[in-house]
mmCIF file of C-alpha atoms in Angstrom:
data_model
loop_
_atom_site.group_PDB
_atom_site.id
_atom_site.type_symbol
_atom_site.label_atom_id
_atom_site.label_comp_id
_atom_site.label_asym_id
_atom_site.label_seq_id
_atom_site.Cartn_x
_atom_site.Cartn_y
_atom_site.Cartn_z
ATOM 1 C CA UNK A 1 -24.625 -43.195 12.202
ATOM 2 C CA UNK A 2 -22.158 -43.290 15.420
ATOM 3 C CA UNK A 3 -23.607 -43.908 18.844
ATOM 4 C CA UNK A 4 -20.414 -42.588 20.628
ATOM 5 C CA UNK A 5 -21.423 -39.429 19.053
ATOM 6 C CA UNK A 6 -24.658 -39.481 18.615
ATOM 7 C CA UNK A 7 -24.500 -37.661 14.850
ATOM 8 C CA UNK A 8 -25.017 -39.038 11.527
ATOM 9 C CA UNK A 9 -22.228 -40.120 8.806
ATOM 10 C CA UNK A 10 -21.602 -39.822 5.284
ATOM 11 C CA UNK A 11 -24.319 -41.151 3.430
ATOM 12 C CA UNK A 12 -22.381 -43.424 1.539
ATOM 13 C CA UNK A 13 -25.656 -44.095 -0.622
ATOM 14 C CA UNK A 14 -29.551 -43.581 -1.628
ATOM 15 C CA UNK A 15 -31.767 -46.567 -3.516
ATOM 16 C CA UNK A 16 -35.280 -46.619 -4.130
ATOM 17 C CA UNK A 17 -37.305 -48.848 -2.329
ATOM 18 C CA UNK A 18 -39.954 -48.720 -4.172
ATOM 19 C CA UNK A 19 -40.762 -50.955 -7.938
ATOM 20 C CA UNK A 20 -41.631 -48.491 -10.979
ATOM 21 C CA UNK A 21 -45.363 -49.795 -11.016
ATOM 22 C CA UNK A 22 -45.937 -46.577 -10.468
ATOM 23 C CA UNK A 23 -47.258 -46.942 -6.308
ATOM 24 C CA UNK A 24 -46.477 -43.853 -4.090
ATOM 25 C CA UNK A 25 -44.900 -45.446 -1.079
ATOM 26 C CA UNK A 26 -43.031 -45.202 1.999
ATOM 27 C CA UNK A 27 -40.562 -47.920 3.153
ATOM 28 C CA UNK A 28 -41.493 -48.829 7.562
ATOM 29 C CA UNK A 29 -38.676 -51.447 7.846
ATOM 30 C CA UNK A 30 -34.949 -51.717 7.030
ATOM 31 C CA UNK A 31 -33.274 -55.342 8.264
ATOM 32 C CA UNK A 32 -30.391 -57.063 7.205
ATOM 33 C CA UNK A 33 -30.888 -60.683 7.225
ATOM 34 C CA UNK A 34 -27.589 -62.593 10.235
ATOM 35 C CA UNK A 35 -24.916 -63.305 8.019
ATOM 36 C CA UNK A 36 -24.495 -59.307 6.749
ATOM 37 C CA UNK A 37 -25.773 -60.676 2.933
ATOM 38 C CA UNK A 38 -29.138 -59.240 1.950
ATOM 39 C CA UNK A 39 -30.851 -55.980 3.157
ATOM 40 C CA UNK A 40 -34.874 -56.184 3.275
ATOM 41 C CA UNK A 41 -37.020 -52.908 2.881
ATOM 42 C CA UNK A 42 -40.754 -53.096 3.950
ATOM 43 C CA UNK A 43 -42.794 -50.687 1.519
ATOM 44 C CA UNK A 44 -46.116 -49.532 2.582
ATOM 45 C CA UNK A 45 -48.295 -48.352 -0.280
ATOM 46 C CA UNK A 46 -47.538 -50.785 -3.151
ATOM 47 C CA UNK A 47 -47.365 -53.521 0.082
ATOM 48 C CA UNK A 48 -44.663 -55.139 -1.092
ATOM 49 C CA UNK A 49 -40.991 -56.762 0.408
ATOM 50 C CA UNK A 50 -37.363 -55.473 -1.254
ATOM 51 C CA UNK A 51 -34.420 -57.604 -0.985
ATOM 52 C CA UNK A 52 -30.719 -55.992 -2.134
ATOM 53 C CA UNK A 53 -27.530 -58.059 -2.055
ATOM 54 C CA UNK A 54 -24.691 -56.467 -0.169
ATOM 55 C CA UNK A 55 -21.225 -56.426 -1.369
ATOM 56 C CA UNK A 56 -17.742 -56.733 0.469
ATOM 57 C CA UNK A 57 -17.504 -53.435 1.630
ATOM 58 C CA UNK A 58 -21.378 -53.199 2.550
ATOM 59 C CA UNK A 59 -22.756 -51.233 -0.324
ATOM 60 C CA UNK A 60 -25.766 -52.241 -1.390
ATOM 61 C CA UNK A 61 -25.437 -54.513 -5.530
ATOM 62 C CA UNK A 62 -27.757 -51.807 -7.510
ATOM 63 C CA UNK A 63 -29.374 -54.169 -9.437
ATOM 64 C CA UNK A 64 -29.650 -56.488 -7.164
ATOM 65 C CA UNK A 65 -33.315 -55.773 -5.849
ATOM 66 C CA UNK A 66 -35.526 -58.058 -6.625
ATOM 67 C CA UNK A 67 -39.204 -57.063 -4.931
ATOM 68 C CA UNK A 68 -42.181 -60.050 -3.316
ATOM 69 C CA UNK A 69 -45.325 -59.196 -2.756
ATOM 70 C CA UNK A 70 -45.665 -58.921 1.122
ATOM 71 C CA UNK A 71 -49.258 -60.758 0.574
ATOM 72 C CA UNK A 72 -51.575 -57.964 2.605
ATOM 73 C CA UNK A 73 -51.291 -54.666 3.479
ATOM 74 C CA UNK A 74 -49.523 -52.655 5.244
ATOM 75 C CA UNK A 75 -46.415 -54.024 5.846
ATOM 76 C CA UNK A 76 -45.393 -52.305 9.121
ATOM 77 C CA UNK A 77 -42.785 -54.916 10.913
ATOM 78 C CA UNK A 78 -41.070 -57.846 9.691
ATOM 79 C CA UNK A 79 -38.469 -60.110 11.724
ATOM 80 C CA UNK A 80 -35.810 -62.751 10.721
ATOM 81 C CA UNK A 81 -35.872 -65.774 12.851
ATOM 82 C CA UNK A 82 -32.253 -66.716 14.886
ATOM 83 C CA UNK A 83 -31.778 -69.467 12.586
ATOM 84 C CA UNK A 84 -32.197 -67.027 9.163
ATOM 85 C CA UNK A 85 -34.982 -69.584 7.776
ATOM 86 C CA UNK A 86 -37.426 -67.619 8.071
ATOM 87 C CA UNK A 87 -38.835 -64.097 8.175
ATOM 88 C CA UNK A 88 -42.067 -63.301 9.070
ATOM 89 C CA UNK A 89 -44.430 -59.450 8.234
ATOM 90 C CA UNK A 90 -46.621 -58.620 9.659
ATOM 91 C CA UNK A 91 -49.769 -56.546 7.852
ATOM 92 C CA UNK A 92 -51.223 -54.686 9.762
ATOM 93 C CA UNK A 93 -54.299 -53.008 7.647
ATOM 94 C CA UNK A 94 -56.911 -53.835 4.981
ATOM 95 C CA UNK A 95 -60.014 -57.235 5.794
ATOM 96 C CA UNK A 96 -57.293 -59.827 6.679
ATOM 97 C CA UNK A 97 -54.598 -58.167 9.167
ATOM 98 C CA UNK A 98 -52.168 -61.328 8.590
ATOM 99 C CA UNK A 99 -48.598 -62.616 9.047
ATOM 100 C CA UNK A 100 -47.192 -63.753 6.269
ATOM 101 C CA UNK A 101 -44.508 -66.166 6.689
ATOM 102 C CA UNK A 102 -41.836 -66.529 3.967
ATOM 103 C CA UNK A 103 -39.074 -69.442 3.636
ATOM 104 C CA UNK A 104 -35.010 -67.052 3.098
ATOM 105 C CA UNK A 105 -32.751 -68.766 0.042
ATOM 106 C CA UNK A 106 -29.413 -68.819 1.802
ATOM 107 C CA UNK A 107 -28.599 -69.216 -1.061
ATOM 108 C CA UNK A 108 -30.159 -66.122 -2.737
ATOM 109 C CA UNK A 109 -31.742 -64.144 -0.420
ATOM 110 C CA UNK A 110 -35.087 -64.814 -2.425
ATOM 111 C CA UNK A 111 -38.239 -65.424 -0.283
ATOM 112 C CA UNK A 112 -41.191 -67.936 -0.982
ATOM 113 C CA UNK A 113 -44.535 -67.832 1.000
ATOM 114 C CA UNK A 114 -45.586 -70.186 2.842
ATOM 115 C CA UNK A 115 -48.136 -69.687 5.138
ATOM 116 C CA UNK A 116 -50.011 -66.737 6.282
ATOM 117 C CA UNK A 117 -52.114 -66.650 9.772
ATOM 118 C CA UNK A 118 -54.763 -63.913 10.225
ATOM 119 C CA UNK A 119 -53.955 -61.867 13.154
ATOM 120 C CA UNK A 120 -55.352 -58.618 14.441
ATOM 121 C CA UNK A 121 -53.687 -55.784 13.940
ATOM 122 C CA UNK A 122 -49.758 -57.204 13.856
ATOM 123 C CA UNK A 123 -47.811 -54.228 14.389
ATOM 124 C CA UNK A 124 -44.325 -56.129 15.691
ATOM 125 C CA UNK A 125 -42.847 -59.778 15.205
ATOM 126 C CA UNK A 126 -39.994 -60.775 17.549
ATOM 127 C CA UNK A 127 -38.752 -63.712 18.996
ATOM 128 C CA UNK A 128 -37.958 -64.789 22.672
#
């Protein structure tokens, strides 16, 4: 998107975010880490986060994707903290809506679940 002309730019790449597990779903959010080395997408339906490596030209490296269970139902929004070390995922639905907290491996972008906090219908994560 070109903010000056208010127009979409040329599409450079299209890659699926849902794993091949037979579950239909939609991507709820897309976000790069603070160093623009990894792109994360939250997937509703299979309740996952997919991580892609970004090459030096700003394209996603096909085959680099790795899926992580978001540890909740209906991931709505997520954010990476200012230190770039943690990813907070708001899982909005189910019997136990929660915020899942993941430690990011800064060397490979992978996520490790470290905590889950139950909250009522989380919809947005931000840092002030």
